[in-house]
Amino acid sequence: MTQEPSERAWKRDRLLGGIAAAIFNITLGLNSVAVPLLAVHSGYTATQIGLLIALPAVAQIAARLTMSALMRKLPDKFFVIASAVLLSVSCALVAISPMLVVFLISQLLQGVARAYFFTGSQTHAVRVSTSAVGALTYLGLASGVGSLIGPVLAGIISERSIGDALWFAAAFGAIGVVPSALLIKLPVFAAIASIEGRVPGRIWRRPGVNTASWMSVTAGAWRGLLGSYAPVVLLQAGQTAAVIGALISVANGAALLGSALSTWARRVGVRFSLIFGALTAGVGIAALGLLAEYWLIAAVVLALSGIGAGILQTVGPAVASEVVHPDERGEAMASTGTFRASALFIAPAGTAGLVAIMPTGVALCVVGLLIAAPALWGGRGQLR
């Protein structure tokens, strides 16, 4: 019979989860700045860059669609370990060569890594905590610290060599395997048929999960644009690699603040969190499209958008996990994550289409305004 972990073991597990999240997001932050810069310097057009950066979202969607079933067979820590390996390999591949086929494989691996990490780590954190919002706030803060550091490092190292930034990301990302492997091995989720009182139908249609899904749409669109066209627009506006890295870190730092405010926002209400988060995230990104040449203004609007996105990406999964059966938490997390991944693809891909007929900055402005609308509509009649 397996012995129940002690309180000390739970606290240690929480710390390890935070370390794994910080390492993964430092690596992802390095990648999010270095890859678009590498694509620009390798001669890819703005439209091609948008499609390439959107590609991981396709892999995310495919991976998340299978995760609900896999999490009933494999422990959630497995996905956290796998994510560190996949992201490290992704960075190494594109560092070796920016050839199109290598770029494509790298981006697909990155997408699977994102899906495995965010669903696996969030599910694990919720299961070892008495408060879903508290657990995800802590995880969001740890992730935010990583997202704050990664882009700055990418900008500094890329001033010398973009390839070096990617090699550093690959080496650093591999370190994330260690804390991930030390996480407590929790039981797999029960089979769907054995869940007592399960509500039939798709889980994303349930009140609460539906709202969380719309939150994930806006948060995913924001993240997709921040990692694709935001660096491109800043580069076209004449900003240096170091400044671009710092500005992306400002946005990630603001998302960290948004995560810290999520407990307060959850107390005010889900509808408030949705409307406030969607408006600030969308309007901030839209303003960046028109004002990228002014670094101080760019920093302000990126900070504004980051706060809103931080609230959405923390409150959304928490709401989804609170309104379902404990053995449905993995499924709920995977479902909201699929919406996030879809937005991660649609936002950059849609911008890529608009770039073909209008300036990049204007296209970013248009999409920034659009990403708020579905979330605002999705909050009507939902939880308070």
XYZ file of C-alpha atoms in Angstrom:
384
model
C 0.000 0.000 0.000
C 1.398 3.396 -1.016
C 2.130 5.731 1.882
C 0.466 9.161 1.786
C 3.086 11.928 1.263
C 3.808 14.058 4.337
C 3.048 17.771 4.569
C 6.754 18.436 4.065
C 6.657 16.369 0.877
C 3.709 18.419 -0.450
C 5.578 21.675 0.244
C 8.691 20.304 -1.439
C 6.603 19.252 -4.415
C 5.134 22.736 -4.722
C 8.625 24.256 -4.699
C 9.851 21.799 -7.334
C 6.835 22.592 -9.501
C 7.649 26.285 -9.275
C 11.295 25.686 -10.198
C 10.286 23.544 -13.177
C 7.862 26.283 -14.294
C 10.510 28.988 -13.990
C 13.059 26.982 -16.011
C 10.554 26.076 -18.715
C 9.411 29.684 -19.096
C 12.958 31.084 -19.136
C 13.635 28.711 -22.015
C 10.361 29.632 -23.702
C 11.143 33.338 -23.229
C 14.540 32.899 -24.855
C 12.863 31.055 -27.702
C 10.060 33.621 -28.146
C 12.531 36.428 -28.884
C 15.365 34.539 -30.581
C 13.225 32.562 -33.057
C 11.422 35.569 -34.655
C 14.736 37.462 -34.821
C 16.412 34.452 -36.430
C 13.567 34.169 -38.936
C 13.912 37.856 -39.897
C 17.693 37.594 -40.269
C 17.306 34.383 -42.287
C 15.231 36.210 -44.883
C 11.722 34.983 -44.089
C 8.949 37.452 -44.900
C 6.557 38.841 -42.284
C 3.780 36.566 -43.554
C 6.023 33.488 -43.440
C 7.149 34.356 -39.914
C 3.564 34.620 -38.731
C 2.709 31.202 -40.131
C 5.871 29.608 -38.734
C 5.312 31.062 -35.261
C 1.672 29.953 -35.383
C 2.632 26.379 -36.275
C 3.319 25.228 -32.676
C -0.317 25.948 -31.888
C -1.372 23.291 -34.404
C 0.794 20.756 -32.586
C -0.607 22.023 -29.279
C -4.170 21.452 -30.398
C -3.386 17.914 -31.558
C -1.492 17.117 -28.349
C -4.168 18.536 -26.035
C -6.921 16.608 -27.808
C -5.184 13.374 -26.811
C -4.122 14.409 -23.306
C -7.453 13.754 -21.616
C -7.193 10.058 -22.483
C -3.439 9.895 -21.828
C -3.799 11.391 -18.337
C -5.985 8.428 -17.414
C -3.025 6.165 -18.237
C 0.074 8.228 -17.399
C 0.848 10.348 -14.290
C 0.729 14.110 -14.813
C 4.437 14.498 -13.922
C 5.308 12.497 -17.060
C 4.055 15.350 -19.215
C 6.111 17.920 -17.297
C 9.272 15.839 -17.799
C 8.529 15.292 -21.496
C 7.917 19.003 -22.031
C 11.423 19.911 -20.819
C 13.006 17.396 -23.186
C 10.916 18.447 -26.188
C 11.498 22.187 -25.719
C 15.251 21.684 -25.344
C 15.397 19.650 -28.560
C 13.244 22.257 -30.328
C 15.707 25.049 -29.489
C 18.714 22.929 -30.476
C 17.270 22.059 -33.882
C 16.679 25.623 -35.019
C 20.091 26.623 -33.619
C 21.655 24.018 -35.911
C 19.907 25.303 -39.026
C 17.167 27.805 -39.928
C 16.240 25.743 -43.012
C 12.485 25.551 -43.513
C 12.099 21.823 -42.811
C 14.184 22.094 -39.621
C 12.220 25.185 -38.600
C 8.953 23.307 -39.097
C 10.026 20.308 -37.007
C 11.348 22.596 -34.272
C 8.107 24.539 -34.085
C 5.999 21.378 -33.948
C 8.081 20.019 -31.059
C 7.731 23.324 -29.257
C 3.963 23.119 -29.597
C 3.785 19.649 -28.063
C 6.113 20.802 -25.279
C 3.810 23.739 -24.483
C 0.739 21.499 -24.407
C 2.381 18.929 -22.151
C 3.864 21.473 -19.767
C 0.934 23.784 -19.197
C -1.708 21.069 -18.930
C 0.511 18.727 -16.936
C 1.920 21.318 -14.517
C -1.394 23.087 -13.911
C -3.232 19.827 -13.314
C -0.529 18.636 -10.926
C -0.491 21.948 -9.031
C -4.260 21.941 -8.539
C -4.245 18.348 -7.311
C -1.647 18.983 -4.587
C -3.318 22.158 -3.307
C -6.510 22.965 -1.409
C -7.108 26.087 -3.531
C -7.117 25.995 -7.335
C -6.675 29.764 -7.642
C -3.906 29.763 -5.037
C -2.066 26.898 -6.717
C -2.285 28.435 -10.177
C -1.357 31.874 -8.861
C 1.833 30.428 -7.380
C 2.561 28.539 -10.604
C 1.793 31.680 -12.605
C 4.205 33.726 -10.497
C 6.975 31.163 -10.970
C 6.244 31.031 -14.699
C 6.143 34.818 -14.838
C 9.578 35.127 -13.259
C 10.892 32.824 -15.974
C 9.098 34.769 -18.702
C 10.613 37.960 -17.320
C 14.179 36.666 -17.406
C 14.118 34.728 -20.693
C 13.473 37.557 -23.184
C 16.074 39.824 -21.545
C 18.675 37.064 -21.799
C 17.657 36.439 -25.409
C 18.042 40.113 -26.287
C 21.456 40.414 -24.620
C 22.865 37.189 -26.087
C 21.327 37.883 -29.529
C 23.285 41.139 -29.748
C 26.316 38.871 -30.194
C 24.698 35.864 -31.848
C 21.112 34.675 -32.195
C 22.398 31.120 -32.556
C 24.147 31.369 -29.190
C 20.865 32.450 -27.589
C 19.160 29.332 -28.929
C 21.983 27.014 -27.836
C 21.818 28.532 -24.379
C 18.047 27.948 -24.359
C 18.528 24.296 -25.352
C 21.088 23.675 -22.601
C 19.149 25.532 -19.931
C 15.844 23.910 -20.879
C 17.310 20.439 -20.394
C 17.956 21.288 -16.734
C 14.176 21.387 -16.242
C 14.093 17.580 -16.388
C 15.589 17.409 -12.879
C 12.893 19.181 -10.799
C 10.183 17.678 -13.008
C 11.398 14.138 -12.315
C 11.366 14.804 -8.553
C 7.661 15.722 -8.455
C 5.331 13.424 -6.511
C 3.896 10.667 -8.679
C 0.135 11.112 -8.288
C -2.405 8.439 -9.276
C -3.747 8.626 -12.810
C -7.306 9.899 -13.243
C -10.196 7.440 -13.052
C -11.793 6.173 -16.232
C -14.691 8.308 -17.483
C -17.198 5.482 -17.065
C -16.405 5.201 -13.341
C -16.995 8.876 -12.482
C -20.153 9.054 -10.403
C -22.660 11.716 -11.463
C -20.715 12.735 -14.559
C -22.681 15.186 -16.726
C -22.925 13.824 -20.292
C -21.715 15.933 -23.214
C -18.578 17.890 -24.000
C -16.979 19.347 -20.929
C -16.280 22.763 -22.497
C -20.017 23.416 -22.836
C -20.607 23.408 -19.092
C -21.117 26.737 -17.268
C -17.809 27.788 -15.809
C -15.720 25.670 -18.166
C -17.290 27.631 -21.038
C -16.268 30.924 -19.455
C -12.793 29.611 -18.698
C -12.440 28.599 -22.332
C -13.191 32.140 -23.515
C -10.620 33.459 -21.061
C -8.109 31.055 -22.529
C -8.918 32.284 -26.049
C -7.908 35.860 -25.245
C -4.883 34.830 -23.158
C -3.729 32.506 -25.947
C -4.177 35.137 -28.653
C -2.197 37.636 -26.576
C 0.617 35.139 -26.049
C 0.611 34.196 -29.735
C 0.992 37.811 -30.849
C 3.593 38.588 -28.183
C 5.755 35.723 -29.435
C 5.362 36.469 -33.129
C 4.435 39.906 -34.463
C 5.270 42.006 -31.398
C 9.046 41.454 -31.868
C 8.677 41.874 -35.638
C 6.818 45.205 -35.304
C 9.364 46.469 -32.785
C 12.241 45.446 -35.066
C 10.622 47.184 -38.046
C 10.182 50.301 -35.883
C 13.952 50.469 -35.386
C 14.295 48.966 -31.907
C 17.460 46.963 -31.157
C 17.469 43.299 -30.115
C 18.302 44.263 -26.523
C 15.432 46.768 -26.361
C 13.034 44.256 -27.906
C 14.013 41.642 -25.333
C 13.509 44.156 -22.531
C 10.086 45.228 -23.842
C 8.878 41.635 -24.162
C 10.050 41.111 -20.590
C 7.998 44.145 -19.530
C 4.917 42.434 -20.962
C 5.794 39.171 -19.230
C 6.495 41.019 -15.986
C 3.084 42.632 -16.192
C 1.552 39.197 -16.795
C 3.309 38.150 -13.597
C 1.600 41.024 -11.797
C -1.705 39.981 -13.366
C -1.224 36.464 -12.006
C -0.542 37.927 -8.561
C -3.788 39.918 -8.803
C -5.822 36.914 -9.922
C -6.906 35.918 -6.392
C -8.357 39.414 -5.945
C -9.920 39.362 -9.409
C -11.504 35.955 -8.709
C -13.084 37.351 -5.537
C -14.532 40.299 -7.467
C -16.062 37.883 -9.952
C -15.434 35.766 -13.029
C -17.297 38.162 -15.312
C -15.179 41.091 -14.108
C -11.990 39.077 -14.654
C -13.080 38.242 -18.192
C -14.079 41.769 -19.243
C -11.172 43.583 -17.591
C -8.617 41.050 -18.818
C -9.933 40.983 -22.385
C -10.090 44.749 -22.766
C -6.633 45.458 -21.397
C -4.967 42.575 -23.258
C -6.564 43.449 -26.590
C -6.271 47.238 -26.446
C -2.645 47.063 -25.264
C -1.556 44.864 -28.177
C -3.530 47.033 -30.617
C -1.775 50.180 -29.377
C 1.630 48.526 -29.790
C 0.937 48.060 -33.499
C 0.702 51.835 -33.963
C 3.220 53.076 -31.377
C 6.124 50.600 -31.583
C 8.665 53.291 -32.533
C 8.262 54.952 -29.108
C 9.889 52.523 -26.688
C 8.489 54.133 -23.538
C 4.901 54.131 -24.832
C 5.436 50.580 -26.104
C 6.492 49.559 -22.603
C 3.356 51.106 -21.093
C 0.892 49.462 -23.492
C 2.665 46.107 -23.227
C 2.444 46.343 -19.452
C -1.273 47.113 -19.680
C -1.910 44.148 -21.925
C 0.211 41.859 -19.774
C -1.781 42.566 -16.611
C -5.024 41.599 -18.325
C -3.544 38.479 -19.909
C -2.021 37.432 -16.587
C -5.406 37.545 -14.891
C -7.071 35.580 -17.676
C -4.454 32.846 -17.906
C -4.641 32.219 -14.148
C -8.338 32.657 -13.334
C -9.523 30.708 -16.398
C -7.981 27.291 -15.603
C -8.808 27.768 -11.917
C -12.499 28.273 -12.683
C -12.505 25.223 -14.965
C -10.974 23.008 -12.269
C -13.370 24.239 -9.560
C -16.624 23.389 -11.327
C -15.872 19.793 -12.336
C -15.432 16.469 -10.535
C -11.856 15.944 -9.184
C -11.308 13.140 -11.706
C -12.374 15.487 -14.516
C -9.781 18.138 -13.747
C -7.286 16.831 -16.282
C -9.989 16.817 -18.949
C -11.107 20.354 -18.032
C -7.515 21.652 -18.128
C -6.895 19.989 -21.477
C -10.148 21.444 -22.848
C -9.416 25.051 -21.870
C -5.858 24.514 -23.085
C -7.169 23.470 -26.486
C -9.011 26.788 -26.771
C -5.812 28.589 -25.784
C -3.816 26.646 -28.365
C -6.389 27.405 -31.063
C -6.035 31.121 -30.343
C -2.242 30.769 -30.353
C -2.595 29.621 -33.964
C -5.444 31.812 -35.184
C -4.062 35.141 -33.928
C -0.632 34.961 -35.654
C -2.084 33.196 -38.709
C -4.805 35.836 -39.032
C -2.230 38.582 -38.682
C -0.139 36.885 -41.370
C -3.119 37.100 -43.727
C -3.646 40.785 -42.971
C 0.055 41.568 -43.429
C -0.358 40.607 -47.077
C -2.703 43.598 -47.611
C -1.651 46.162 -44.979
C 1.383 47.289 -42.928
C 2.415 44.921 -40.133
C 1.704 47.476 -37.399
C -1.812 48.137 -38.650
C -2.488 44.399 -38.937
C -1.365 43.908 -35.324
C -3.659 46.739 -34.248
C -6.665 45.183 -35.993
C -6.102 41.738 -34.502
C -5.424 43.231 -31.077
C -8.855 44.842 -31.110
C -10.519 41.685 -32.373
C -9.154 39.325 -29.709
C -11.202 41.014 -26.988
C -14.581 40.616 -28.708
C -15.125 36.824 -28.430
C -14.201 36.810 -24.753
C -16.584 39.647 -23.930
C -19.406 37.880 -25.738
C -18.559 34.572 -24.063
C -19.023 36.009 -20.602
C -22.710 36.771 -21.008
C -24.905 34.696 -18.803
C -21.962 32.880 -17.213
C -20.707 32.652 -13.645
C -20.353 35.752 -11.479
